[in-house]
Amino acid sequence: MRRFIDVARFKRHKDLPKDFDSEAYLRINPDVALSIREGEGLSAEEHYLRHGRQEGRKYAANADGSIIDPDLLALLPHDFDAAAYLELHGDIEEAIAAGYCPSAEVHYLNVGRHEGRIYKLSADIVADMSSRLGRELFRYPYRAVGAMPAFRFEAPSRGEADLAICSRIIAAWHVSAASNPGKTGGMWDQLTAGHTRLKTALARRDPERLSDLLANMFQEHLVHGLAMGRSTAARARAVPDRHAAMWCDRLLRFGEAVGVRPVRSPEQGGTDAPLEWQDFERQDFERQDIVSELEAAIGFELAFPPIGAPFGVSLKGSAFPEQSFMHAYAAWRIQALGPFERVAEIGGGFGGLCAYLARGTCAYTIYDLPYTNILQGYFLLRCGLPVSLSGEAPNRVQVLPWWEINTPGLRFDVVLNQDSIPEMSPAAGRAYIDRIKEIAPAFYSVNQEASALNTQTGRQLRVPELIRDAGGYRRLSRNLFWLRDGYVEEFYRCGEG
């Protein structure tokens, strides 16, 4: 039998082109290399014979060792800057690190140029960004944007407990890795597939290296898709005034939602006025700044901690990222819908919403990917909250891998989800909706319903459709999310038809 298999394999390989180069084939076709590394694919030779030949895949390098077709290479702009391209597009840098794409040049030629991606911050591009950036994100069709507060970048800082915190994070990561049931599908399997520096620190159990990364996490690609990140930082440094205006627009929306600023009326001709910083300040009997007024109205401080090198508009001596306004708004709304003593959040981002809500006495549990558990654990522990990680004795705030939500006997007063269920696979999204109604009487959701492409396999999910199909929910409210266009805020009572 063994001899028969060897003969069959030999005959199969006889059909390979004489210049077939398995190493070059894997460099040219990183999706094949990735499937082989993960034990899910055929060898390079077998893949070419079964699939690659019919798909017209290239199987050998050029004479100079390059893997890009010369005719295609001629289309590369003469001033193409590969380093800038990767800095400006964190998803591409991580796709290359994960093995999905061989180089910045290949991505730009095959995909990026068709998507209109910029490849350097030239004077013309910066000028164009200054005139257009944020236009579709602003609340009103502002005629112009006036003077804004400065944009502030915090420097990386490490606390005295950093190494101890990172040692705990590494231990928790290995506990999660030992029990991980596998991929969930959806966008985040791809978005978290790179990050080789992070994975090296984890594999080597190196808290010093991990601390260096996490101390600067908001200016690294680590948080791409969650908050801020190196790509946004590069753009913000090039066009600070426009980014400050985008951030301040979120702040003005928050003021309108809470009622410390009036809502403009299109019927009264008030929606096309310029966006001016004076909209945020009032000269009454004494000067009142919008941050202080908001804090008085919502009952807690808005200041974002200088952890992980955040950046944002400079107010009251601190950098305020736009996520701080959206998380604070959600915290204010949840407190108004409550009180809730036991809170669970599915997909907690970097932990921003938890940082606001868990300042009180509520018990708070985050269920998320082990990758994002790293960011959440670091941020919340640096905030000084009583946090337990995977494998540790439970504390008031718990940061756990997603599959722990299926632990028997769980009970919460409310489950929260912001901007993540639509990006899951259909099976994962439905499983969460089925589980929520088993463990809590209430569900708060802030999500978009665009049904855009989710990787290459299908479209993003819509929470109301999942809930309709699952049954057992009664919607108590549905309204547009004040701080972000295209997002819907919903509150459901669970366990009811």
Coordinates of C-alpha atoms in Angstrom, one line a residue:
M1 CA 0.0 0.0 0.0
R2 CA 2.8 2.4 1.0
R3 CA 4.6 1.7 -2.3
F4 CA 1.4 2.4 -4.3
I5 CA 0.9 5.7 -2.6
D6 CA 4.5 6.7 -3.3
V7 CA 4.2 5.8 -6.9
A8 CA 0.9 7.7 -7.2
R9 CA 2.5 10.8 -5.6
F10 CA 5.5 10.5 -8.0
K11 CA 3.2 10.3 -11.0
R12 CA 1.2 13.2 -9.8
H13 CA 4.4 15.3 -9.4
K14 CA 5.5 14.4 -12.9
D15 CA 2.8 16.8 -14.1
L16 CA 4.4 19.8 -12.4
P17 CA 6.1 22.4 -14.7
K18 CA 9.8 21.9 -14.8
D19 CA 10.5 25.3 -13.3
F20 CA 7.9 24.9 -10.5
D21 CA 9.3 26.4 -7.3
S22 CA 7.4 25.4 -4.2
E23 CA 9.0 28.2 -2.1
A24 CA 8.2 30.9 -4.7
Y25 CA 4.6 29.4 -5.1
L26 CA 4.0 29.9 -1.4
R27 CA 5.5 33.5 -1.4
I28 CA 3.3 34.4 -4.4
N29 CA 0.2 32.8 -2.9
P30 CA 0.2 33.5 0.8
D31 CA -3.3 32.2 1.3
V32 CA -2.0 28.7 0.3
A33 CA 1.0 29.2 2.6
L34 CA -1.3 30.1 5.5
S35 CA -3.5 27.1 5.0
I36 CA -0.5 24.8 5.1
R37 CA 0.9 26.4 8.2
E38 CA -2.4 25.9 10.0
G39 CA -2.5 22.3 8.9
E40 CA -5.6 22.8 6.8
G41 CA -4.2 22.6 3.3
L42 CA -2.3 20.6 0.8
S43 CA 1.4 20.9 0.0
A44 CA 2.5 23.5 -2.5
E45 CA 2.8 20.9 -5.2
E46 CA -0.5 19.2 -4.5
H47 CA -2.3 22.6 -4.3
Y48 CA -1.0 23.6 -7.7
L49 CA -1.9 20.4 -9.4
R50 CA -5.4 20.3 -7.9
H51 CA -6.3 23.9 -7.9
G52 CA -3.6 26.4 -8.8
R53 CA -3.1 25.3 -12.4
Q54 CA -6.8 25.7 -13.1
E55 CA -6.8 29.0 -11.3
G56 CA -3.9 30.3 -13.4
R57 CA -1.7 30.9 -10.3
K58 CA 1.9 31.9 -10.8
Y59 CA 4.4 29.3 -9.6
A60 CA 7.9 30.7 -10.1
A61 CA 9.7 33.9 -9.4
N62 CA 10.9 36.3 -12.0
A63 CA 14.5 36.1 -13.2
D64 CA 15.5 38.9 -10.7
G65 CA 13.9 37.0 -7.9
S66 CA 10.8 39.3 -7.7
I67 CA 7.3 37.8 -7.5
I68 CA 5.4 40.6 -9.2
D69 CA 4.8 40.4 -12.9
P70 CA 7.0 43.0 -14.7
D71 CA 4.0 44.3 -16.7
L72 CA 2.1 44.8 -13.4
L73 CA 5.1 46.3 -11.7
A74 CA 5.3 49.0 -14.3
L75 CA 1.9 50.3 -13.0
L76 CA 3.4 51.0 -9.6
P77 CA 3.7 54.8 -9.0
H78 CA 7.2 56.1 -9.2
D79 CA 7.0 57.6 -5.7
F80 CA 5.3 54.6 -4.1
D81 CA 6.3 54.4 -0.4
A82 CA 5.9 50.9 1.0
A83 CA 6.6 51.9 4.6
A84 CA 4.1 54.8 4.5
Y85 CA 1.5 52.5 2.8
L86 CA 1.7 50.0 5.6
E87 CA 1.6 52.7 8.3
L88 CA -1.5 54.3 6.8
H89 CA -3.3 50.9 6.4
G90 CA -2.9 48.7 9.5
D91 CA -5.1 46.0 8.0
I92 CA -2.6 45.5 5.2
E93 CA 0.4 45.4 7.4
E94 CA -1.2 42.7 9.6
A95 CA -2.4 40.8 6.5
I96 CA 1.2 40.6 5.3
A97 CA 2.4 39.6 8.8
A98 CA -0.3 36.9 8.9
G99 CA 0.7 35.6 5.4
Y100 CA -2.4 36.7 3.5
C101 CA -0.4 39.0 1.2
P102 CA 3.3 38.9 0.3
S103 CA 4.1 42.7 0.2
A104 CA 2.8 46.2 0.2
E105 CA 3.5 46.5 -3.6
V106 CA 1.5 43.4 -4.4
H107 CA -1.4 44.6 -2.4
Y108 CA -1.4 48.1 -3.9
L109 CA -1.2 46.8 -7.4
N110 CA -3.8 44.0 -7.0
V111 CA -6.2 45.7 -4.6
G112 CA -5.2 49.0 -3.1
R113 CA -5.2 51.1 -6.3
H114 CA -8.6 49.9 -7.2
E115 CA -9.9 50.9 -3.7
G116 CA -8.4 54.3 -4.0
R117 CA -6.0 53.8 -1.0
I118 CA -3.4 56.5 -0.5
Y119 CA 0.3 55.3 -0.4
K120 CA 2.0 58.4 1.1
L121 CA 1.0 61.7 2.7
S122 CA 2.1 64.1 0.0
A123 CA 1.3 67.8 0.1
D124 CA -1.6 67.3 -2.4
I125 CA -3.1 64.4 -0.4
V126 CA -2.8 66.4 2.9
A127 CA -4.5 69.4 1.3
D128 CA -7.3 67.2 -0.1
M129 CA -7.8 65.5 3.4
S130 CA -7.9 69.0 5.0
S131 CA -10.8 70.0 2.7
R132 CA -12.8 66.7 2.7
L133 CA -11.9 64.7 5.8
G134 CA -14.9 64.0 8.1
R135 CA -17.5 65.6 5.8
E136 CA -19.6 62.5 5.7
L137 CA -19.2 62.0 9.4
F138 CA -20.2 65.4 10.7
R139 CA -23.7 65.8 12.2
Y140 CA -24.6 68.9 10.1
P141 CA -23.5 70.1 6.7
Y142 CA -21.2 72.7 8.1
R143 CA -20.3 75.5 5.7
A144 CA -16.8 75.6 7.1
V145 CA -14.8 74.5 10.1
G146 CA -13.3 77.2 12.3
A147 CA -10.6 77.1 14.9
M148 CA -10.5 74.0 17.0
P149 CA -8.6 73.0 20.2
A150 CA -5.2 71.5 19.7
F151 CA -4.7 67.8 18.9
R152 CA -2.8 66.0 21.7
F153 CA -0.7 62.9 21.6
E154 CA 0.2 61.3 24.9
A155 CA 3.6 59.7 25.2
P156 CA 3.9 56.0 26.1
S157 CA 4.0 55.5 29.9
R158 CA 4.7 52.5 32.0
G159 CA 3.4 52.2 35.6
E160 CA 5.2 50.5 38.4
A161 CA 3.0 47.4 38.1
D162 CA 3.4 47.0 34.3
L163 CA 5.6 44.0 34.4
A164 CA 3.4 42.2 37.0
I165 CA 0.3 43.1 34.9
C166 CA 1.9 41.8 31.7
S167 CA 3.1 38.6 33.4
R168 CA -0.6 38.0 34.4
I169 CA -1.8 38.7 30.9
I170 CA 0.7 36.2 29.5
A171 CA -0.3 33.6 31.9
A172 CA -4.0 34.2 31.1
W173 CA -3.3 34.0 27.4
H174 CA -1.7 30.6 27.8
V175 CA -4.7 29.4 29.9
S176 CA -7.0 30.6 27.1
A177 CA -4.9 29.0 24.4
A178 CA -5.1 25.6 26.1
S179 CA -8.9 25.6 26.1
N180 CA -9.6 27.6 22.9
P181 CA -12.3 25.7 20.9
G182 CA -11.1 27.3 17.6
K183 CA -12.0 30.1 15.2
T184 CA -15.4 31.8 15.2
G185 CA -15.5 33.1 11.7
G186 CA -16.1 36.6 10.6
M187 CA -13.9 39.6 10.2
W188 CA -11.9 39.3 13.4
D189 CA -10.3 36.0 12.6
Q190 CA -8.4 37.8 9.8
L191 CA -7.9 41.1 11.7
T192 CA -6.1 39.3 14.6
A193 CA -4.1 36.9 12.5
G194 CA -1.0 39.0 12.3
H195 CA 0.6 40.9 15.1
T196 CA 3.8 38.9 15.1
R197 CA 5.6 41.1 17.8
L198 CA 2.7 40.6 20.2
K199 CA 2.6 36.8 19.6
T200 CA 6.4 36.6 20.0
A201 CA 6.2 38.3 23.4
L202 CA 3.4 35.9 24.4
A203 CA 5.1 32.7 23.1
R204 CA 8.4 33.7 24.9
R205 CA 6.6 34.7 28.0
D206 CA 8.4 38.0 27.9
P207 CA 6.6 40.7 30.0
E208 CA 9.2 43.4 29.2
R209 CA 8.5 43.1 25.5
L210 CA 4.8 42.9 26.0
S211 CA 4.9 46.0 28.2
D212 CA 6.7 47.9 25.5
L213 CA 4.0 47.2 23.0
L214 CA 1.0 47.8 25.3
A215 CA 2.4 51.0 26.7
N216 CA 2.0 52.4 23.2
M217 CA -1.0 50.3 22.1
F218 CA -3.2 53.2 20.9
Q219 CA -0.5 54.3 18.5
E220 CA 0.2 50.8 17.3
H221 CA -1.7 48.6 14.8
L222 CA -2.7 46.5 17.8
V223 CA -6.0 48.4 18.2
H224 CA -6.8 48.6 14.5
G225 CA -10.6 48.2 14.1
L226 CA -11.1 49.0 17.8
A227 CA -9.9 52.5 18.5
M228 CA -7.3 55.0 17.3
G229 CA -4.3 53.1 16.1
R230 CA -1.1 53.9 14.1
S231 CA -2.9 54.6 10.8
T232 CA -5.2 57.1 12.4
A233 CA -2.3 58.7 14.3
A234 CA -0.4 59.2 11.1
R235 CA -3.3 60.9 9.5
A236 CA -4.0 63.0 12.6
R237 CA -0.5 64.2 12.7
A238 CA -0.7 65.3 9.1
V239 CA -4.2 66.9 9.4
P240 CA -4.7 67.8 13.1
D241 CA -7.3 70.5 12.8
R242 CA -9.6 68.4 10.7
H243 CA -9.3 65.5 13.1
A244 CA -9.9 67.8 16.1
A245 CA -13.1 69.0 14.3
M246 CA -14.3 65.3 13.9
W247 CA -13.6 64.6 17.5
C248 CA -15.4 67.9 18.6
D249 CA -18.4 67.0 16.4
R250 CA -18.8 63.9 18.6
L251 CA -18.6 66.0 21.7
L252 CA -21.2 68.4 20.4
R253 CA -23.5 65.5 19.6
F254 CA -23.0 64.3 23.2
G255 CA -24.0 67.8 24.5
E256 CA -27.1 67.7 22.3
A257 CA -28.1 64.3 23.5
V258 CA -27.8 65.2 27.2
G259 CA -29.4 68.6 26.7
V260 CA -26.5 70.9 27.6
R261 CA -26.4 72.2 24.0
P262 CA -29.4 73.0 21.7
V263 CA -30.1 70.9 18.6
R264 CA -30.0 72.9 15.4
S265 CA -33.1 72.9 13.3
P266 CA -33.1 72.6 9.4
E267 CA -36.6 74.2 9.3
Q268 CA -35.2 77.3 10.9
G269 CA -32.1 77.4 8.7
G270 CA -29.7 76.5 11.4
T271 CA -27.9 73.4 10.0
D272 CA -25.5 75.0 7.6
A273 CA -23.6 77.3 10.0
P274 CA -19.9 76.8 10.5
L275 CA -18.6 74.4 13.1
E276 CA -16.9 76.7 15.6
W277 CA -15.4 76.1 19.0
Q278 CA -17.8 78.8 20.3
D279 CA -20.6 76.2 19.8
F280 CA -19.0 74.3 22.7
E281 CA -18.5 77.2 25.1
R282 CA -21.1 79.6 26.7
Q283 CA -20.7 83.0 28.1
D284 CA -23.4 83.2 30.7
F285 CA -22.8 84.7 34.1
E286 CA -19.5 82.9 34.0
R287 CA -17.7 80.8 31.4
Q288 CA -18.9 77.2 31.2
D289 CA -17.0 74.6 29.2
I290 CA -19.0 71.7 27.7
V291 CA -16.9 69.0 29.4
S292 CA -17.7 70.4 32.8
E293 CA -21.4 70.7 31.9
L294 CA -21.6 67.2 30.6
E295 CA -19.9 65.8 33.6
A296 CA -22.4 67.6 35.9
A297 CA -25.3 66.2 33.8
I298 CA -24.2 62.6 33.5
G299 CA -22.7 62.3 37.0
F300 CA -19.2 61.1 36.2
E301 CA -15.9 62.4 34.8
L302 CA -15.1 62.2 31.1
A303 CA -11.3 62.4 31.4
F304 CA -9.6 59.5 29.5
P305 CA -6.6 58.0 31.3
P306 CA -3.2 58.5 29.8
I307 CA -2.7 54.8 29.4
G308 CA -1.5 53.2 26.2
A309 CA -0.4 56.5 24.6
P310 CA -3.9 57.7 23.6
F311 CA -4.4 60.8 21.4
G312 CA -7.3 63.1 20.7
V313 CA -8.5 66.6 21.1
S314 CA -6.8 68.5 24.0
L315 CA -9.3 69.5 26.7
K316 CA -8.7 70.4 30.3
G317 CA -5.1 69.2 30.0
S318 CA -5.9 65.7 28.7
A319 CA -6.3 63.9 25.3
F320 CA -9.9 63.0 24.7
P321 CA -10.2 60.3 22.0
E322 CA -13.5 60.2 20.1
Q323 CA -14.2 56.8 21.6
S324 CA -14.2 58.4 25.1
F325 CA -17.4 60.3 24.1
M326 CA -19.2 57.3 22.6
H327 CA -18.3 55.0 25.5
A328 CA -19.3 57.7 28.1
Y329 CA -22.6 58.2 26.2
A330 CA -23.4 54.5 26.3
A331 CA -22.5 54.3 30.0
W332 CA -24.8 57.3 30.7
R333 CA -27.7 55.6 28.8
I334 CA -27.2 52.2 30.5
Q335 CA -27.2 53.9 33.9
A336 CA -30.5 55.6 33.0
L337 CA -32.0 52.3 31.9
G338 CA -30.9 50.5 35.1
P339 CA -29.9 50.1 37.8
F340 CA -27.9 47.0 36.8
E341 CA -25.7 45.4 39.4
R342 CA -24.5 42.5 37.2
V343 CA -23.3 43.5 33.7
A344 CA -21.9 41.4 30.9
E345 CA -20.4 42.9 27.7
I346 CA -19.9 40.8 24.5
G347 CA -17.0 42.2 22.6
G348 CA -15.6 44.9 24.9
G349 CA -13.2 46.7 22.6
F350 CA -10.2 47.9 24.6
G351 CA -12.4 48.1 27.7
G352 CA -13.5 51.7 27.4
L353 CA -17.2 51.2 28.3
C354 CA -16.3 49.0 31.2
A355 CA -13.9 51.7 32.5
Y356 CA -16.8 54.1 32.8
L357 CA -19.4 51.7 34.2
A358 CA -17.2 49.7 36.5
R359 CA -16.1 52.8 38.4
G360 CA -19.1 52.2 40.7
T361 CA -19.9 49.0 42.4
C362 CA -21.4 46.8 39.7
A363 CA -19.9 43.4 38.8
Y364 CA -18.8 43.6 35.2
T365 CA -17.7 40.7 32.9
I366 CA -16.3 41.0 29.4
Y367 CA -16.5 38.1 26.9
D368 CA -14.3 38.5 23.9
L369 CA -11.5 37.0 21.7
P370 CA -8.4 36.1 23.6
Y371 CA -6.5 38.7 21.5
T372 CA -8.7 41.6 22.7
N373 CA -8.7 40.2 26.2
I374 CA -5.0 41.2 26.2
L375 CA -5.8 44.9 25.5
Q376 CA -8.8 44.9 27.9
G377 CA -6.8 43.4 30.7
Y378 CA -3.9 45.8 30.3
F379 CA -6.1 48.9 30.0
L380 CA -8.5 48.1 32.9
L381 CA -5.7 46.9 35.3
R382 CA -3.8 50.1 34.5
C383 CA -7.0 52.0 35.3
G384 CA -6.8 50.5 38.8
L385 CA -9.9 48.4 38.6
P386 CA -10.2 45.1 40.4
V387 CA -9.8 42.8 37.4
S388 CA -9.4 39.0 37.1
L389 CA -8.2 37.3 33.9
S390 CA -8.7 33.9 32.4
G391 CA -7.6 31.2 34.9
E392 CA -7.6 33.6 37.9
A393 CA -10.0 33.7 40.9
P394 CA -13.0 35.8 40.0
N395 CA -13.0 39.5 40.9
R396 CA -15.6 42.3 40.5
V397 CA -14.4 42.9 36.9
Q398 CA -13.7 39.8 34.9
V399 CA -12.0 39.7 31.4
L400 CA -12.7 36.3 29.9
P401 CA -12.5 34.5 26.5
W402 CA -15.7 34.3 24.5
W403 CA -16.5 30.7 25.1
E404 CA -16.8 31.2 28.9
I405 CA -20.2 32.8 28.3
N406 CA -21.5 29.2 28.0
T407 CA -20.5 28.4 31.6
P408 CA -23.6 26.9 33.3
G409 CA -25.4 28.9 35.9
L410 CA -24.4 32.4 34.7
R411 CA -26.9 35.2 35.5
F412 CA -26.7 39.0 34.7
D413 CA -29.0 41.9 34.9
V414 CA -28.2 43.2 31.4
V415 CA -26.0 42.1 28.5
L416 CA -24.3 44.9 26.3
N417 CA -23.0 44.8 22.8
Q418 CA -21.5 47.7 20.8
D419 CA -20.4 47.4 17.2
S420 CA -19.4 43.8 17.0
I421 CA -22.2 41.3 16.5
P422 CA -22.7 42.4 12.8
E423 CA -19.0 41.5 12.2
M424 CA -19.4 37.9 13.4
S425 CA -20.2 34.8 11.4
P426 CA -23.9 33.9 11.3
A427 CA -23.4 30.9 13.6
A428 CA -21.5 33.0 16.2
G429 CA -24.0 35.9 16.1
R430 CA -27.0 33.6 16.4
A431 CA -25.3 31.7 19.3
Y432 CA -24.8 34.9 21.2
I433 CA -28.5 36.0 20.7
D434 CA -29.7 32.6 21.8
R435 CA -27.4 32.7 24.9
I436 CA -28.3 36.3 25.9
K437 CA -31.9 35.5 26.6
E438 CA -30.9 32.6 28.8
I439 CA -28.6 34.6 31.1
A440 CA -30.2 38.0 31.4
P441 CA -33.6 39.8 31.4
A442 CA -32.3 42.8 29.3
F443 CA -30.2 43.4 26.2
Y444 CA -28.7 46.8 25.2
S445 CA -27.3 47.0 21.6
V446 CA -25.6 49.8 19.6
N447 CA -24.9 48.4 16.1
Q448 CA -25.0 49.3 12.4
E449 CA -27.3 47.5 10.0
A450 CA -25.6 48.2 6.6
S451 CA -25.1 44.5 5.9
A452 CA -21.8 45.2 4.2
L453 CA -19.4 42.5 3.0
N454 CA -18.0 40.5 5.9
T455 CA -14.6 39.1 4.6
Q456 CA -15.3 37.4 1.2
T457 CA -17.8 34.9 2.4
G458 CA -21.0 36.8 3.1
R459 CA -22.5 40.0 4.5
Q460 CA -22.5 41.4 8.0
L461 CA -25.4 40.6 10.3
R462 CA -28.3 42.7 11.5
V463 CA -29.1 42.4 15.2
P464 CA -32.9 42.9 14.7
E465 CA -33.0 40.1 12.2
L466 CA -31.1 37.7 14.5
I467 CA -33.5 38.5 17.3
R468 CA -36.6 38.1 15.1
D469 CA -35.4 34.6 14.0
A470 CA -34.4 33.6 17.5
G471 CA -37.6 34.8 19.2
G472 CA -37.9 35.4 22.9
Y473 CA -37.2 39.2 22.9
R474 CA -39.5 42.3 23.2
R475 CA -38.1 45.6 22.0
L476 CA -38.7 48.4 24.4
S477 CA -37.0 51.2 22.4
R478 CA -35.2 51.8 19.1
N479 CA -33.6 55.1 18.1
L480 CA -30.8 56.5 16.1
F481 CA -27.5 56.5 18.0
W482 CA -26.7 60.2 18.8
L483 CA -23.0 60.0 18.5
R484 CA -22.5 58.1 15.2
D485 CA -24.5 58.2 12.0
G486 CA -25.8 54.9 10.7
Y487 CA -25.9 53.2 14.1
V488 CA -29.0 52.2 16.0
E489 CA -29.5 52.0 19.8
E490 CA -31.9 49.4 20.9
F491 CA -33.1 48.1 24.3
Y492 CA -34.8 44.7 24.6
R493 CA -36.5 42.8 27.3
C494 CA -35.4 39.1 27.1
G495 CA -37.4 36.0 27.7
E496 CA -40.6 37.5 26.2
G497 CA -42.2 37.0 22.9

